[in-house]
Amino acid sequence: PPARRRLPLPHLRRLPFRDTTSTSMGPGGGEVPLSGGSSTDGGVSVVFPRDVFDTSVALDITLTDAPPPGVSPPSGATLLNKTLEVLPQSATMLRKTAGIRFNLTSADLGPYSIQDIGGGVVVGDTVEPRPTRIVDAGQGILWIDIDHLTKFTLFAITKPGPTLSSPSSGTILP
């Protein structure tokens, strides 16, 4: 009989984790958890304050443990493996700022400190930074302010920008 030849196994790669939910949110506001919510390591919560919507809005929300494909990070930054899509099923506007609360694990952070992490909105093939603040550094929890519903991602600052300085206190300028 002919000799059997072993065929190579196809290259196996880890597929990104995805968590998806569909929900409705009304004028009363509320919180939508994904992957256990922001009280769980690796989880995320989208937080809508009271009166952010005029009427009930149907939302599709997806968390992916991968950077958005084909997107460049802000200058001096690198994308992390976290992308969140918050999409209304019909056109809607936020009447005030809402937020996303991420609970990042050491695996999410990689070699970076929580102080190096920023969040932004994906616009075309770039990321526009949004106001981001640390809620609890020890737990890896941070907050991103959002003013509309779309795709968001996280990035780590790898090359800080220039530092602004000023003259010493009491210096008289000409």
mmCIF file of C-alpha atoms in Angstrom:
data_model
loop_
_atom_site.group_PDB
_atom_site.id
_atom_site.type_symbol
_atom_site.label_atom_id
_atom_site.label_comp_id
_atom_site.label_asym_id
_atom_site.label_seq_id
_atom_site.Cartn_x
_atom_site.Cartn_y
_atom_site.Cartn_z
ATOM 1 C CA PRO A 1 0.000 0.000 0.000
ATOM 2 C CA PRO A 2 1.120 3.597 -0.567
ATOM 3 C CA ALA A 3 2.835 5.340 2.343
ATOM 4 C CA ARG A 4 0.536 7.643 4.324
ATOM 5 C CA ARG A 5 1.719 11.175 4.421
ATOM 6 C CA ARG A 6 0.925 13.391 7.411
ATOM 7 C CA LEU A 7 -0.682 16.614 6.384
ATOM 8 C CA PRO A 8 0.222 19.708 8.404
ATOM 9 C CA LEU A 9 -2.478 21.030 10.676
ATOM 10 C CA PRO A 10 -3.855 24.397 9.658
ATOM 11 C CA HIS A 11 -2.478 27.287 11.654
ATOM 12 C CA LEU A 12 -4.667 27.594 14.715
ATOM 13 C CA ARG A 13 -5.175 31.019 16.178
ATOM 14 C CA ARG A 14 -7.234 32.278 19.048
ATOM 15 C CA LEU A 15 -10.409 33.905 17.831
ATOM 16 C CA PRO A 16 -11.426 37.088 19.656
ATOM 17 C CA PHE A 17 -13.990 36.685 22.414
ATOM 18 C CA ARG A 18 -17.316 38.388 21.701
ATOM 19 C CA ASP A 19 -20.187 39.144 24.046
ATOM 20 C CA THR A 20 -23.336 40.606 22.525
ATOM 21 C CA THR A 21 -26.607 41.783 23.971
ATOM 22 C CA SER A 22 -29.714 43.556 22.729
ATOM 23 C CA THR A 23 -31.746 45.622 25.142
ATOM 24 C CA SER A 24 -34.067 48.612 25.436
ATOM 25 C CA MET A 25 -33.259 51.708 27.461
ATOM 26 C CA GLY A 26 -35.744 54.454 28.289
ATOM 27 C CA PRO A 27 -35.727 57.919 29.864
ATOM 28 C CA GLY A 28 -35.173 56.345 33.303
ATOM 29 C CA GLY A 29 -31.643 55.355 32.278
ATOM 30 C CA GLY A 30 -29.782 52.331 33.592
ATOM 31 C CA GLU A 31 -26.747 50.129 33.170
ATOM 32 C CA VAL A 32 -26.104 47.463 30.529
ATOM 33 C CA PRO A 33 -23.486 44.876 31.623
ATOM 34 C CA LEU A 34 -21.409 42.747 29.259
ATOM 35 C CA SER A 35 -19.171 39.860 30.366
ATOM 36 C CA GLY A 36 -20.436 40.248 33.926
ATOM 37 C CA GLY A 37 -20.366 44.050 33.923
ATOM 38 C CA SER A 38 -17.723 46.371 35.303
ATOM 39 C CA SER A 39 -17.819 44.700 38.735
ATOM 40 C CA THR A 40 -16.285 41.588 37.090
ATOM 41 C CA ASP A 41 -12.668 41.316 35.905
ATOM 42 C CA GLY A 42 -12.662 41.898 32.148
ATOM 43 C CA GLY A 43 -16.276 43.098 32.171
ATOM 44 C CA VAL A 44 -17.795 46.299 30.843
ATOM 45 C CA SER A 45 -20.884 48.341 31.697
ATOM 46 C CA VAL A 46 -22.515 50.999 29.540
ATOM 47 C CA VAL A 47 -24.131 53.518 31.897
ATOM 48 C CA PHE A 48 -27.008 55.738 30.801
ATOM 49 C CA PRO A 49 -28.092 58.486 33.233
ATOM 50 C CA ARG A 50 -31.733 59.445 33.773
ATOM 51 C CA ASP A 51 -33.191 61.484 30.863
ATOM 52 C CA VAL A 52 -30.377 60.611 28.431
ATOM 53 C CA PHE A 53 -33.097 59.378 26.009
ATOM 54 C CA ASP A 54 -36.436 61.029 25.182
ATOM 55 C CA THR A 55 -38.126 57.679 24.540
ATOM 56 C CA SER A 56 -37.288 53.993 24.765
ATOM 57 C CA VAL A 57 -34.400 53.052 22.455
ATOM 58 C CA ALA A 58 -33.463 49.532 21.284
ATOM 59 C CA LEU A 59 -29.699 48.969 21.516
ATOM 60 C CA ASP A 60 -27.310 46.335 20.172
ATOM 61 C CA ILE A 61 -24.097 46.201 22.206
ATOM 62 C CA THR A 62 -21.050 44.056 21.396
ATOM 63 C CA LEU A 63 -17.791 43.670 23.329
ATOM 64 C CA THR A 64 -14.845 42.145 21.460
ATOM 65 C CA ASP A 65 -11.459 41.260 22.945
ATOM 66 C CA ALA A 66 -9.599 42.573 19.887
ATOM 67 C CA PRO A 67 -8.715 45.979 18.505
ATOM 68 C CA PRO A 68 -10.940 47.276 15.723
ATOM 69 C CA PRO A 69 -9.548 46.010 12.394
ATOM 70 C CA GLY A 70 -7.973 48.534 10.021
ATOM 71 C CA VAL A 71 -7.920 51.305 12.628
ATOM 72 C CA SER A 72 -4.886 53.410 13.604
ATOM 73 C CA PRO A 73 -4.396 54.489 17.223
ATOM 74 C CA PRO A 74 -3.785 58.108 18.194
ATOM 75 C CA SER A 75 -0.188 59.272 17.665
ATOM 76 C CA GLY A 76 2.144 57.843 20.318
ATOM 77 C CA ALA A 77 -0.277 55.075 21.305
ATOM 78 C CA THR A 78 -1.055 51.423 20.632
ATOM 79 C CA LEU A 79 -4.505 49.814 20.531
ATOM 80 C CA LEU A 80 -5.530 47.381 23.254
ATOM 81 C CA ASN A 81 -7.620 44.255 22.730
ATOM 82 C CA LYS A 82 -10.944 45.865 23.718
ATOM 83 C CA THR A 83 -13.587 47.172 21.332
ATOM 84 C CA LEU A 84 -17.155 48.053 22.296
ATOM 85 C CA GLU A 85 -19.939 48.803 19.832
ATOM 86 C CA VAL A 86 -23.029 50.548 21.195
ATOM 87 C CA LEU A 87 -25.487 50.906 18.334
ATOM 88 C CA PRO A 88 -29.108 52.063 18.421
ATOM 89 C CA GLN A 89 -31.495 50.159 16.152
ATOM 90 C CA SER A 90 -32.882 53.512 14.950
ATOM 91 C CA ALA A 91 -31.495 57.041 14.805
ATOM 92 C CA THR A 92 -31.240 58.578 18.245
ATOM 93 C CA MET A 93 -29.380 61.316 20.078
ATOM 94 C CA LEU A 94 -28.136 61.421 23.639
ATOM 95 C CA ARG A 95 -29.527 64.380 25.578
ATOM 96 C CA LYS A 96 -26.517 64.287 27.915
ATOM 97 C CA THR A 97 -23.244 62.447 28.407
ATOM 98 C CA ALA A 98 -23.313 58.724 29.140
ATOM 99 C CA GLY A 99 -20.360 56.523 30.005
ATOM 100 C CA ILE A 100 -18.563 53.232 29.595
ATOM 101 C CA ARG A 101 -16.955 51.619 32.644
ATOM 102 C CA PHE A 102 -14.253 49.029 31.863
ATOM 103 C CA ASN A 103 -12.803 46.607 34.438
ATOM 104 C CA LEU A 104 -9.414 45.745 32.951
ATOM 105 C CA THR A 105 -7.406 42.671 33.909
ATOM 106 C CA SER A 106 -3.615 42.400 33.852
ATOM 107 C CA ALA A 107 -4.012 40.481 30.575
ATOM 108 C CA ASP A 108 -6.027 43.417 29.142
ATOM 109 C CA LEU A 109 -3.348 45.896 30.240
ATOM 110 C CA GLY A 110 -0.392 43.840 29.062
ATOM 111 C CA PRO A 111 2.844 45.717 29.841
ATOM 112 C CA TYR A 112 1.007 49.012 30.437
ATOM 113 C CA SER A 113 -0.146 50.745 33.607
ATOM 114 C CA ILE A 114 -3.778 51.797 34.077
ATOM 115 C CA GLN A 115 -2.441 55.394 34.085
ATOM 116 C CA ASP A 116 -1.341 54.902 30.447
ATOM 117 C CA ILE A 117 -4.801 53.880 29.188
ATOM 118 C CA GLY A 118 -7.168 56.092 27.239
ATOM 119 C CA GLY A 119 -10.418 55.504 25.433
ATOM 120 C CA GLY A 120 -11.720 56.846 22.184
ATOM 121 C CA VAL A 121 -14.342 56.707 19.507
ATOM 122 C CA VAL A 122 -13.566 54.939 16.239
ATOM 123 C CA VAL A 123 -14.020 57.369 13.353
ATOM 124 C CA GLY A 124 -13.307 55.773 9.999
ATOM 125 C CA ASP A 125 -9.815 54.318 10.303
ATOM 126 C CA THR A 126 -8.681 56.403 13.300
ATOM 127 C CA VAL A 127 -9.424 56.760 17.010
ATOM 128 C CA GLU A 128 -10.414 60.124 18.476
ATOM 129 C CA PRO A 129 -9.612 60.248 22.206
ATOM 130 C CA ARG A 130 -12.470 60.891 24.642
ATOM 131 C CA PRO A 131 -12.333 62.065 28.258
ATOM 132 C CA THR A 132 -11.127 59.062 30.267
ATOM 133 C CA ARG A 133 -10.598 58.827 34.010
ATOM 134 C CA ILE A 134 -9.453 56.154 36.416
ATOM 135 C CA VAL A 135 -12.219 55.103 38.821
ATOM 136 C CA ASP A 136 -10.188 52.538 40.805
ATOM 137 C CA ALA A 137 -6.557 51.938 39.812
ATOM 138 C CA GLY A 138 -6.207 48.895 42.083
ATOM 139 C CA GLN A 139 -9.170 47.161 40.447
ATOM 140 C CA GLY A 140 -8.286 48.359 36.917
ATOM 141 C CA ILE A 141 -11.544 50.271 36.491
ATOM 142 C CA LEU A 142 -11.743 53.252 34.169
ATOM 143 C CA TRP A 143 -14.519 55.420 32.742
ATOM 144 C CA ILE A 144 -14.935 56.933 29.279
ATOM 145 C CA ASP A 145 -17.394 59.777 28.674
ATOM 146 C CA ILE A 146 -19.479 59.269 25.533
ATOM 147 C CA ASP A 147 -21.697 61.780 23.761
ATOM 148 C CA HIS A 148 -23.072 59.535 21.014
ATOM 149 C CA LEU A 149 -23.507 55.838 20.245
ATOM 150 C CA THR A 150 -20.981 54.139 17.978
ATOM 151 C CA LYS A 151 -17.791 52.011 18.220
ATOM 152 C CA PHE A 152 -15.261 52.651 21.006
ATOM 153 C CA THR A 153 -11.842 51.213 21.802
ATOM 154 C CA LEU A 154 -9.021 51.485 24.321
ATOM 155 C CA PHE A 155 -5.402 52.444 23.715
ATOM 156 C CA ALA A 156 -2.168 52.709 25.712
ATOM 157 C CA ILE A 157 0.011 55.793 25.522
ATOM 158 C CA THR A 158 3.490 54.604 24.540
ATOM 159 C CA LYS A 159 5.102 57.996 23.801
ATOM 160 C CA PRO A 160 3.722 60.835 25.934
ATOM 161 C CA GLY A 161 3.334 64.195 24.226
ATOM 162 C CA PRO A 162 5.305 67.288 25.201
ATOM 163 C CA THR A 163 4.901 68.686 28.699
ATOM 164 C CA LEU A 164 3.866 72.304 29.008
ATOM 165 C CA SER A 165 5.904 74.327 31.434
ATOM 166 C CA SER A 166 5.582 77.809 32.849
ATOM 167 C CA PRO A 167 7.915 80.304 34.470
ATOM 168 C CA SER A 168 8.623 79.913 38.185
ATOM 169 C CA SER A 169 6.163 81.491 40.575
ATOM 170 C CA GLY A 170 6.890 85.200 41.041
ATOM 171 C CA THR A 171 8.751 85.572 37.719
ATOM 172 C CA ILE A 172 8.069 88.913 36.023
ATOM 173 C CA LEU A 173 7.778 88.553 32.278
ATOM 174 C CA PRO A 174 8.842 91.397 29.953
#
